[in-house]
PDB file of C-alpha atoms in Angstrom:
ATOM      1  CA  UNK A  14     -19.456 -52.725  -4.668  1.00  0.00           C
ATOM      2  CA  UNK A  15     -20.113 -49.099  -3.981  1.00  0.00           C
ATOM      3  CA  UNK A  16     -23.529 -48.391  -2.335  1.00  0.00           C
ATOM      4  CA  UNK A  17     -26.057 -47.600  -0.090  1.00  0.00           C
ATOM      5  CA  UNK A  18     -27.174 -49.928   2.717  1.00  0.00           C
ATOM      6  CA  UNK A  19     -30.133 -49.652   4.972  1.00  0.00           C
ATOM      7  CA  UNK A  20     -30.732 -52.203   7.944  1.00  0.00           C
ATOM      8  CA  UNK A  21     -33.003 -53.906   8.738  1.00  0.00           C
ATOM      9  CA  UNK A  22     -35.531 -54.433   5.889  1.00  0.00           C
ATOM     10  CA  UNK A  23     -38.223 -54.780   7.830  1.00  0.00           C
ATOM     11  CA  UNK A  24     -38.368 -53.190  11.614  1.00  0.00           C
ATOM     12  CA  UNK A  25     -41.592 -53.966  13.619  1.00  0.00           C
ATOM     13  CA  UNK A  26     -42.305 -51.241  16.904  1.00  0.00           C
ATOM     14  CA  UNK A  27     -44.246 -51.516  20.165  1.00  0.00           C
ATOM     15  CA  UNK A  28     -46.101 -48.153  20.534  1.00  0.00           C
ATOM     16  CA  UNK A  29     -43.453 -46.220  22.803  1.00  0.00           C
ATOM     17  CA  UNK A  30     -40.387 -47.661  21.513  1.00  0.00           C
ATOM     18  CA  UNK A  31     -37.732 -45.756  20.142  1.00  0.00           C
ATOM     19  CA  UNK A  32     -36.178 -47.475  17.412  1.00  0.00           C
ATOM     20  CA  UNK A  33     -32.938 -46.927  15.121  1.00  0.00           C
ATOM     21  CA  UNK A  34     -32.576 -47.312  11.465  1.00  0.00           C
ATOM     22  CA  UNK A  35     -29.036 -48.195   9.612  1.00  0.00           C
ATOM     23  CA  UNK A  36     -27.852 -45.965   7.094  1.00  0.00           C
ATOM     24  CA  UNK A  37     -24.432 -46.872   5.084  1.00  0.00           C
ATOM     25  CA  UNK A  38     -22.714 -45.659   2.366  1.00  0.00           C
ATOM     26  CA  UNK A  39     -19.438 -46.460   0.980  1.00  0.00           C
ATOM     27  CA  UNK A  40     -19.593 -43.588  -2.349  1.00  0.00           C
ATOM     28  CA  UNK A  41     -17.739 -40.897  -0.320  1.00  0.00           C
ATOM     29  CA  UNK A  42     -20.518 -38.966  -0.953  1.00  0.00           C
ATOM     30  CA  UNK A  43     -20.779 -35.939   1.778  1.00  0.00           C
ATOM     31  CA  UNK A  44     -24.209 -35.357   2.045  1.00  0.00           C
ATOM     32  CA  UNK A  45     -26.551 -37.710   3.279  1.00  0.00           C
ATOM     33  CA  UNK A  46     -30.696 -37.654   3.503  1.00  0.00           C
ATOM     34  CA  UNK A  47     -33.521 -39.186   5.161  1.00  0.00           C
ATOM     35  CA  UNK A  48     -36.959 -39.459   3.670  1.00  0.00           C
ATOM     36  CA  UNK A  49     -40.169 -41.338   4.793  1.00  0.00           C
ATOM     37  CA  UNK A  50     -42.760 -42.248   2.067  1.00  0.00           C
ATOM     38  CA  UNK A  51     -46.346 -42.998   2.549  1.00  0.00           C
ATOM     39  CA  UNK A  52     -48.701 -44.847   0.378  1.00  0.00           C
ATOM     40  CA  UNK A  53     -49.761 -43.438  -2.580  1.00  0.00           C
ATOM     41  CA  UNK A  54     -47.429 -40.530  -1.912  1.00  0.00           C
ATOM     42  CA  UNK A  55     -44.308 -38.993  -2.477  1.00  0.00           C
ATOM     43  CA  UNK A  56     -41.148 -38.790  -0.386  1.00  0.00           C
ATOM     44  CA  UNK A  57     -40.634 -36.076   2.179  1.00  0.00           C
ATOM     45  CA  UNK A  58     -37.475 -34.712   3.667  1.00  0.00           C
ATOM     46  CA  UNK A  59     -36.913 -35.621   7.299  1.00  0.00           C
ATOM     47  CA  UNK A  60     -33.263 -34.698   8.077  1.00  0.00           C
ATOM     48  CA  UNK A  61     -30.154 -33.713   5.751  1.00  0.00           C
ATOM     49  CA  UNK A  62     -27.029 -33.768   6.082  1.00  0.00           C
ATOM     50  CA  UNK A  63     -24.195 -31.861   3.848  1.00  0.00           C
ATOM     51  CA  UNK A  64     -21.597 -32.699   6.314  1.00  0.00           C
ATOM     52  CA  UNK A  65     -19.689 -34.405   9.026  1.00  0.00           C
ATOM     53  CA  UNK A  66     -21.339 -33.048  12.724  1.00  0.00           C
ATOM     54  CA  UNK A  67     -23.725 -31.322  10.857  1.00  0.00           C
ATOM     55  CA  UNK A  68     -27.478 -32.090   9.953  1.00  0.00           C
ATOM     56  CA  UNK A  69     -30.734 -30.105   9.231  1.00  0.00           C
ATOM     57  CA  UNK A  70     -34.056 -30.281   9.275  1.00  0.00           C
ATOM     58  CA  UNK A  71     -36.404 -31.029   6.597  1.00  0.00           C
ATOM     59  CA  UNK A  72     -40.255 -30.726   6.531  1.00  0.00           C
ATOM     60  CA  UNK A  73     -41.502 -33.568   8.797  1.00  0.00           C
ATOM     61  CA  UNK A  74     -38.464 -33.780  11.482  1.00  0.00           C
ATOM     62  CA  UNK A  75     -40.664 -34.029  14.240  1.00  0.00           C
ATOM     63  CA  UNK A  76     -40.574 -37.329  16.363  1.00  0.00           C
ATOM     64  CA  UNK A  77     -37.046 -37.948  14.547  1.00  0.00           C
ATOM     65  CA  UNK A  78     -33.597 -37.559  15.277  1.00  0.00           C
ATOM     66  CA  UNK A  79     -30.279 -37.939  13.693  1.00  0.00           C
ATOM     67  CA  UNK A  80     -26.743 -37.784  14.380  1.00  0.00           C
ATOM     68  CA  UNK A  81     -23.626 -37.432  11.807  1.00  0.00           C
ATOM     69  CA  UNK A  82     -20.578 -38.462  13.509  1.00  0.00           C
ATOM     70  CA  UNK A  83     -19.288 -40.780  10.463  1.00  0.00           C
ATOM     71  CA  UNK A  84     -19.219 -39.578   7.080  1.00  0.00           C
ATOM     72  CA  UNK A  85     -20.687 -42.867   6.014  1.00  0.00           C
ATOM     73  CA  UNK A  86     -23.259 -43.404   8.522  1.00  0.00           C
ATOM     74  CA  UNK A  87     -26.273 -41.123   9.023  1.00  0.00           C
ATOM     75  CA  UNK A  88     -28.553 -43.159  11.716  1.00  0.00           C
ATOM     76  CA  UNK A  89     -32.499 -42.289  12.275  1.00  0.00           C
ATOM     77  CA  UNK A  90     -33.952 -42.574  15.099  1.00  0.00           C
ATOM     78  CA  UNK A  91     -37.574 -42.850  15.675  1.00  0.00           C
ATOM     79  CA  UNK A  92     -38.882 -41.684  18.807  1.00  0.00           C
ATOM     80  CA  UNK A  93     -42.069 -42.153  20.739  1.00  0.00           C
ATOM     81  CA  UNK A  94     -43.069 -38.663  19.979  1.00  0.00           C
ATOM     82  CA  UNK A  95     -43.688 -39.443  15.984  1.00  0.00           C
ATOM     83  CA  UNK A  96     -47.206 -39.829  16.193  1.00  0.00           C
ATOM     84  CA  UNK A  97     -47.459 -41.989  12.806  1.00  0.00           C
ATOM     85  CA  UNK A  98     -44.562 -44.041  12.296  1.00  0.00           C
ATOM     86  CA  UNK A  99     -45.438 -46.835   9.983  1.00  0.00           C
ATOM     87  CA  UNK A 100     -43.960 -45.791   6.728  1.00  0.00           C
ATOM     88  CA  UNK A 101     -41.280 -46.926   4.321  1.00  0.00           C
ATOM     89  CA  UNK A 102     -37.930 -45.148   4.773  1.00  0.00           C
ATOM     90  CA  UNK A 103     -35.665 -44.366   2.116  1.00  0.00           C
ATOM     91  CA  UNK A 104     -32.177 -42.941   3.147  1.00  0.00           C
ATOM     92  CA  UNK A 105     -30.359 -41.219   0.159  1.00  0.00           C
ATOM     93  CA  UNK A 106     -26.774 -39.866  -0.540  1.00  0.00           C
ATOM     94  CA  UNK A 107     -25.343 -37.238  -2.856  1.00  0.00           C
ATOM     95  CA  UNK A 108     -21.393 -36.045  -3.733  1.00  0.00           C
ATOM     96  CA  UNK A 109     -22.668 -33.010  -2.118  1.00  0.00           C
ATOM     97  CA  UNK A 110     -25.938 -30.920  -1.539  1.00  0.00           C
ATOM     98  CA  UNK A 111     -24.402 -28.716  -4.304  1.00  0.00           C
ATOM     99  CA  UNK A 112     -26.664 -27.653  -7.225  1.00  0.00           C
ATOM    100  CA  UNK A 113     -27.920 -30.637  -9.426  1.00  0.00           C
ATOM    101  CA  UNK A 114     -26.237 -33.427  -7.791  1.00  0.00           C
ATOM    102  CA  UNK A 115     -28.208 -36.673  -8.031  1.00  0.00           C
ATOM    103  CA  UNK A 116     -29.120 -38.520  -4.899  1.00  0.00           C
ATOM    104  CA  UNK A 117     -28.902 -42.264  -5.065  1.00  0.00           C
ATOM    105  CA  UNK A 118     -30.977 -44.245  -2.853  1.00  0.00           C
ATOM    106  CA  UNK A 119     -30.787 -47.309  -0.734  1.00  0.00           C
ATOM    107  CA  UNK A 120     -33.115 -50.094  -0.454  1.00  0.00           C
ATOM    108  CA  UNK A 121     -35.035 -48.573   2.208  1.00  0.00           C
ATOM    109  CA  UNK A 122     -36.792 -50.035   5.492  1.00  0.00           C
ATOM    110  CA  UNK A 123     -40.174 -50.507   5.928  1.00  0.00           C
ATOM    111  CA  UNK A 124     -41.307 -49.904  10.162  1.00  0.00           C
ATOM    112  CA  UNK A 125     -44.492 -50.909  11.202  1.00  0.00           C
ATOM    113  CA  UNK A 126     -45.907 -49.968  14.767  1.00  0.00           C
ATOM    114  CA  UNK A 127     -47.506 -52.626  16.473  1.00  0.00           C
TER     115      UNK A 127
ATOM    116  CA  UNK B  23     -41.950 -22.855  -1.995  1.00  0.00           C
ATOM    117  CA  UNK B  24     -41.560 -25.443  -4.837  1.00  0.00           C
ATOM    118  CA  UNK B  25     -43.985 -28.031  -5.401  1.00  0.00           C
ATOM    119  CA  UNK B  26     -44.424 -30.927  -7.945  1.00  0.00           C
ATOM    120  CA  UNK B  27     -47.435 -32.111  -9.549  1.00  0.00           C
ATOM    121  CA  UNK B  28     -48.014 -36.017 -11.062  1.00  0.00           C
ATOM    122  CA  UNK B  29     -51.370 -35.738 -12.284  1.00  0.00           C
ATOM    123  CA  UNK B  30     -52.019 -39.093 -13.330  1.00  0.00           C
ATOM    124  CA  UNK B  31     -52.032 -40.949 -10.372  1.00  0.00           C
ATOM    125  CA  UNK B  32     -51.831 -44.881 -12.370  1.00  0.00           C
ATOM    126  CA  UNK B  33     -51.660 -45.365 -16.180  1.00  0.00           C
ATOM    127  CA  UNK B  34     -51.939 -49.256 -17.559  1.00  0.00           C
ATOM    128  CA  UNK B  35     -51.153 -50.081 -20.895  1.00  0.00           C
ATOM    129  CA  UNK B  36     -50.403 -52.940 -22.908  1.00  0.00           C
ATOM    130  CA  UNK B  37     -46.890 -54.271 -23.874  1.00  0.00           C
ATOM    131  CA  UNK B  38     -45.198 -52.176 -26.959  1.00  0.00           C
ATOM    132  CA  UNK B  39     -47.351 -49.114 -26.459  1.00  0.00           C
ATOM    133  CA  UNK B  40     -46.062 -45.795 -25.631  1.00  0.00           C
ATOM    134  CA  UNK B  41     -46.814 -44.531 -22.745  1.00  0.00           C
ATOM    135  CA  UNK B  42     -46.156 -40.353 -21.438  1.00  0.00           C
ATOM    136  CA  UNK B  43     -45.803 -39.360 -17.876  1.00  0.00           C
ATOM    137  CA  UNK B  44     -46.393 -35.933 -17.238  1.00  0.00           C
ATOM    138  CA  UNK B  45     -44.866 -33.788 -14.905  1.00  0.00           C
ATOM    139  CA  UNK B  46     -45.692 -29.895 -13.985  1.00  0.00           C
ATOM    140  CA  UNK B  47     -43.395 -27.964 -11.349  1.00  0.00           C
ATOM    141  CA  UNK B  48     -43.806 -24.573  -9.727  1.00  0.00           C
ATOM    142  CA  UNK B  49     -40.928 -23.003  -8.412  1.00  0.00           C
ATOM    143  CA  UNK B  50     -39.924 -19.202  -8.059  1.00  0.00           C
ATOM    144  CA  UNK B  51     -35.708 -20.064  -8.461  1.00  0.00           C
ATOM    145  CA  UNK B  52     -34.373 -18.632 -11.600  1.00  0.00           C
ATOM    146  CA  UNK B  53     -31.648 -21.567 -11.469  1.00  0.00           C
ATOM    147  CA  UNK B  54     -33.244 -25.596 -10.236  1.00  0.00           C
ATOM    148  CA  UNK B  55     -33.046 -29.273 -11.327  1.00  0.00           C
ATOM    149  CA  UNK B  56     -35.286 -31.647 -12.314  1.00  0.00           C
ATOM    150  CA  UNK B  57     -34.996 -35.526 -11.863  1.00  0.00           C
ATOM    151  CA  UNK B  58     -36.819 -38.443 -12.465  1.00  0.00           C
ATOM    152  CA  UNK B  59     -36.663 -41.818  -9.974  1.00  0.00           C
ATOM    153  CA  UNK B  60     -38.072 -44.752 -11.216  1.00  0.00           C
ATOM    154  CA  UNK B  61     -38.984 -47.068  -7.915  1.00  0.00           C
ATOM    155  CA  UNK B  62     -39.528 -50.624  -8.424  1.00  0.00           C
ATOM    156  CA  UNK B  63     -41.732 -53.432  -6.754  1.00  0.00           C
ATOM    157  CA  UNK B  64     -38.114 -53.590  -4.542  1.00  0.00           C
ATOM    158  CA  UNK B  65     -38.437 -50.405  -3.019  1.00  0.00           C
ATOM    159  CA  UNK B  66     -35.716 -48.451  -4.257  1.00  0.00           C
ATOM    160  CA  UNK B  67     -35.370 -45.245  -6.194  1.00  0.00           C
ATOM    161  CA  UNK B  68     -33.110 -45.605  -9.538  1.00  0.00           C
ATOM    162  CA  UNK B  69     -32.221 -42.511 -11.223  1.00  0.00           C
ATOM    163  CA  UNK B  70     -32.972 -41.922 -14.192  1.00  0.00           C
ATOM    164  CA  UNK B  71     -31.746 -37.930 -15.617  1.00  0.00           C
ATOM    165  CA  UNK B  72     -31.036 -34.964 -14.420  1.00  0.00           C
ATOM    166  CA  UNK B  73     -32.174 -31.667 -16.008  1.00  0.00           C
ATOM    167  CA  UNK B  74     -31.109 -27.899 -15.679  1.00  0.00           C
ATOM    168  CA  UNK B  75     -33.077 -25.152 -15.876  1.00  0.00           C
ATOM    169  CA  UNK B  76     -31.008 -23.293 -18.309  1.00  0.00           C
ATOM    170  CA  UNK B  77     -31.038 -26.159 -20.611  1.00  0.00           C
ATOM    171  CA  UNK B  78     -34.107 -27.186 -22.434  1.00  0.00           C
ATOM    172  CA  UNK B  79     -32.523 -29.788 -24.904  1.00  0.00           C
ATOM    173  CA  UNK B  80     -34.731 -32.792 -25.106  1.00  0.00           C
ATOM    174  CA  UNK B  81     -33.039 -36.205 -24.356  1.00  0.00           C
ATOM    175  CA  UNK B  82     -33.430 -39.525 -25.813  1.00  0.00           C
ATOM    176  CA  UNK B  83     -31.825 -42.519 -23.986  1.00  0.00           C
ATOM    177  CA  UNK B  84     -33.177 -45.950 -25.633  1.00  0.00           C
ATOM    178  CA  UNK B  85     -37.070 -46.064 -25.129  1.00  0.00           C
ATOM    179  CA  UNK B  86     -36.811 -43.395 -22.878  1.00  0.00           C
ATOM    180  CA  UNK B  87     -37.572 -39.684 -23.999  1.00  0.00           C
ATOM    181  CA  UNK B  88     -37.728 -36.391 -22.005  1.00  0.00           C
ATOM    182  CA  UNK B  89     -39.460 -33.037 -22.590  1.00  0.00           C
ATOM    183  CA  UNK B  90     -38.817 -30.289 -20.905  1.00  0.00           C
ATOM    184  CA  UNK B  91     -40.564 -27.005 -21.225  1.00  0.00           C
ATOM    185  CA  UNK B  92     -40.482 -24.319 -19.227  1.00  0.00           C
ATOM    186  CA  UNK B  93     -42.690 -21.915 -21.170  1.00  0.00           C
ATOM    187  CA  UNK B  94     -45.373 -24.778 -19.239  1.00  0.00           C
ATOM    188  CA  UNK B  95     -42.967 -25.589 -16.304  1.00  0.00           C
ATOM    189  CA  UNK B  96     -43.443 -29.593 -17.659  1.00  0.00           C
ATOM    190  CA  UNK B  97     -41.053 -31.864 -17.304  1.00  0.00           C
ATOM    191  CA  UNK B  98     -42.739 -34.887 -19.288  1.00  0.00           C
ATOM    192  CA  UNK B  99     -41.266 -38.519 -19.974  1.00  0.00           C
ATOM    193  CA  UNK B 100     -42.226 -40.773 -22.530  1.00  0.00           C
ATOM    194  CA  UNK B 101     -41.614 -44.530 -22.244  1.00  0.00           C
ATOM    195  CA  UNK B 102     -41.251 -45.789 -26.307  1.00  0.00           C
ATOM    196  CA  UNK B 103     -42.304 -49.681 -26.724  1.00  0.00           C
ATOM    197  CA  UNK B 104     -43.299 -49.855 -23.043  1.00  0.00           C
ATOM    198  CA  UNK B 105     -41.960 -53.395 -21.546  1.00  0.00           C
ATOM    199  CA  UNK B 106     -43.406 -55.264 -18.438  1.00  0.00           C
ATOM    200  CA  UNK B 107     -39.750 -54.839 -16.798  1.00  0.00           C
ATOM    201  CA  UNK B 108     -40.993 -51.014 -17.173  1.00  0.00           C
ATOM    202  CA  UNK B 109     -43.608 -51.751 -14.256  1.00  0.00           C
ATOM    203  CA  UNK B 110     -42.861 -49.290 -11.352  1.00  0.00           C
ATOM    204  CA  UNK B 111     -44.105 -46.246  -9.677  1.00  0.00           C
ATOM    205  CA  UNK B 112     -42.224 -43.237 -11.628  1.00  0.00           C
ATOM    206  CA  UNK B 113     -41.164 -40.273  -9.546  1.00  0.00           C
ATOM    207  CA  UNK B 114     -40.569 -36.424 -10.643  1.00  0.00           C
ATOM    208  CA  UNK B 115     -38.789 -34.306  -8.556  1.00  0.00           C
ATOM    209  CA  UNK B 116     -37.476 -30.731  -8.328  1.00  0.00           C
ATOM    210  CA  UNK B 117     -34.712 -29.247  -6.449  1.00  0.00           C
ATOM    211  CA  UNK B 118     -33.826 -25.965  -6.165  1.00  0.00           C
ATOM    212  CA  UNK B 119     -30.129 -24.442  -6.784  1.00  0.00           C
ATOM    213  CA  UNK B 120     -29.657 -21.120  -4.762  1.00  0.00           C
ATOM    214  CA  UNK B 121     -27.259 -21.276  -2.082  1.00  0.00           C
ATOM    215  CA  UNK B 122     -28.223 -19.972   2.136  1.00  0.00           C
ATOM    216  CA  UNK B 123     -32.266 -20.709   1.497  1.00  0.00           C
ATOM    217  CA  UNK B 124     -33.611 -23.444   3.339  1.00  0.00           C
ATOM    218  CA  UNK B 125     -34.726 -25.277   0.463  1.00  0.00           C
ATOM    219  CA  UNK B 126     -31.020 -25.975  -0.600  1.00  0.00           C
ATOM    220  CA  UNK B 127     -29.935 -29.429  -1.135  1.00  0.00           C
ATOM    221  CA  UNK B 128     -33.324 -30.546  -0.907  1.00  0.00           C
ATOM    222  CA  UNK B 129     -35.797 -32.723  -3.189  1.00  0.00           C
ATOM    223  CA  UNK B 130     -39.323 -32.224  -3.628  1.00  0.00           C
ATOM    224  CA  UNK B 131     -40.951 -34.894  -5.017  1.00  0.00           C
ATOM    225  CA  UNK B 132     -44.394 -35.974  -6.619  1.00  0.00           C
ATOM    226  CA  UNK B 133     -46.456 -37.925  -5.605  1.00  0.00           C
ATOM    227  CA  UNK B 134     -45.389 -40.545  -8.300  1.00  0.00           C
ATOM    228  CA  UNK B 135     -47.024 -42.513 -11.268  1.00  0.00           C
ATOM    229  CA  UNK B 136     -47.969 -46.165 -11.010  1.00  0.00           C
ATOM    230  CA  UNK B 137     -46.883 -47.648 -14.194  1.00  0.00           C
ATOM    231  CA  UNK B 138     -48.350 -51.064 -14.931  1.00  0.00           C
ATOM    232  CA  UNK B 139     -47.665 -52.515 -18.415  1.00  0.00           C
ATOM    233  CA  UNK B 140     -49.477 -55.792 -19.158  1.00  0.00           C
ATOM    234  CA  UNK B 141     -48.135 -58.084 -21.429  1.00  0.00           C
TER     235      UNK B 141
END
């Protein structure tokens, strides 16, 4: 089945850690997205990426990075410079960042910093 | 800048009601999008429709409804016979379509709806 996969589910951090979260996707799609939602919020944009080798920030990329070497994978990593990490994080894809292009979603992981 | 506003932060109702989320956007872009994400217990964001700026046809899909209005920059949906299944936190969001700005490609959401229906 086509999709989006995000691994793990649930990621537990030692303050200082840097820590990697899986993105996946196996649409074709060429742009790829990372967002972080709070509680009782909405999501907000940490990186994008419209293609291969390429990414850009969004409005909270600092403490994050990213790298685009796959046009299926589009790996997060949290560093120990994100102040407030625990958060639920939703990685997204799209055909393309052209106009009005849906992004579909994978199941997200939830990091908590111990 | 765009933003998106979800005013009602949780709305409970009772099975078979109808039940309106509203949605109000502010955007200076002649040309944008409007979705709505419906995010279950799970975690993950479904999609649910896709509107254009330059068309303000109303939709009806099942018990779903959607009315957009730009004369009031809403973007409302309306859940007919509301189900328990239809329990979620409901998500507008906004994206705009001109091309070499920074805010291509990207989504600006609300801060969502929590939808409980009770049975």
């Amino acid at each position: 089945d086509g999709g989006i996969t995000q691994s793990p589910k649930y990621l537990f951090r030692k303050e200082g850690q840097n820590v990697t979260l899986s993105c996946e996707q196996n649409l074709n799609h060429d742009a790829m997205y990372w967002y972080r939602q709070d509680p009782g919020q909405g999501l907000r944009l940490i990186y994008y990426s419209q293609i291969v080798n390429d990414f850009q920030k969004g409005d909270i990329a600092e403490g994050y990075s990213v790298s685009r070497e796959k046009k299926e994978s589009f790996p997060l990593t949290v560093t120990s410079a994100q102040k407030n990490p625990t958060a639920f994080y939703l990685c997204a894809s799209s055909i393309g960042s052209l106009r009005g292009r849906e992004q579909f979603f994978g199941p997200g992981t939830r990091l908590t910093v111990l | 800048a765009q933003k998106v506003t979800q005013a009602q932060t949780e709305i409970s109702v009772v099975e078979k009601e109808d039940v309106t989320l509203d949605c109000v956007y502010e955007t200076r872009d002649t040309t944008y999008y409007l979705f709505w994400y419906k995010q279950p217990p799970s975690g993950e964001l479904v999609f649910l429709i896709r509107r254009n700026s330059f068309d303000e046809q109303n939709e009806i899909s099942g018990r779903y409804s959607w009315n957009f209005q730009k004369s009031t920059s809403s973007f409302n949906f309306t859940i007919t016979a509301s189900q328990v299944v239809d329990s979620a936190v409901y998500f507008c969001a906004l994206r705009v379509g001109s091309a070499g700005g920074t805010s291509y490609g990207k989504l600006t959401f609300g801060q969502g709806t929590i939808l409980t229906v009770h049975p």
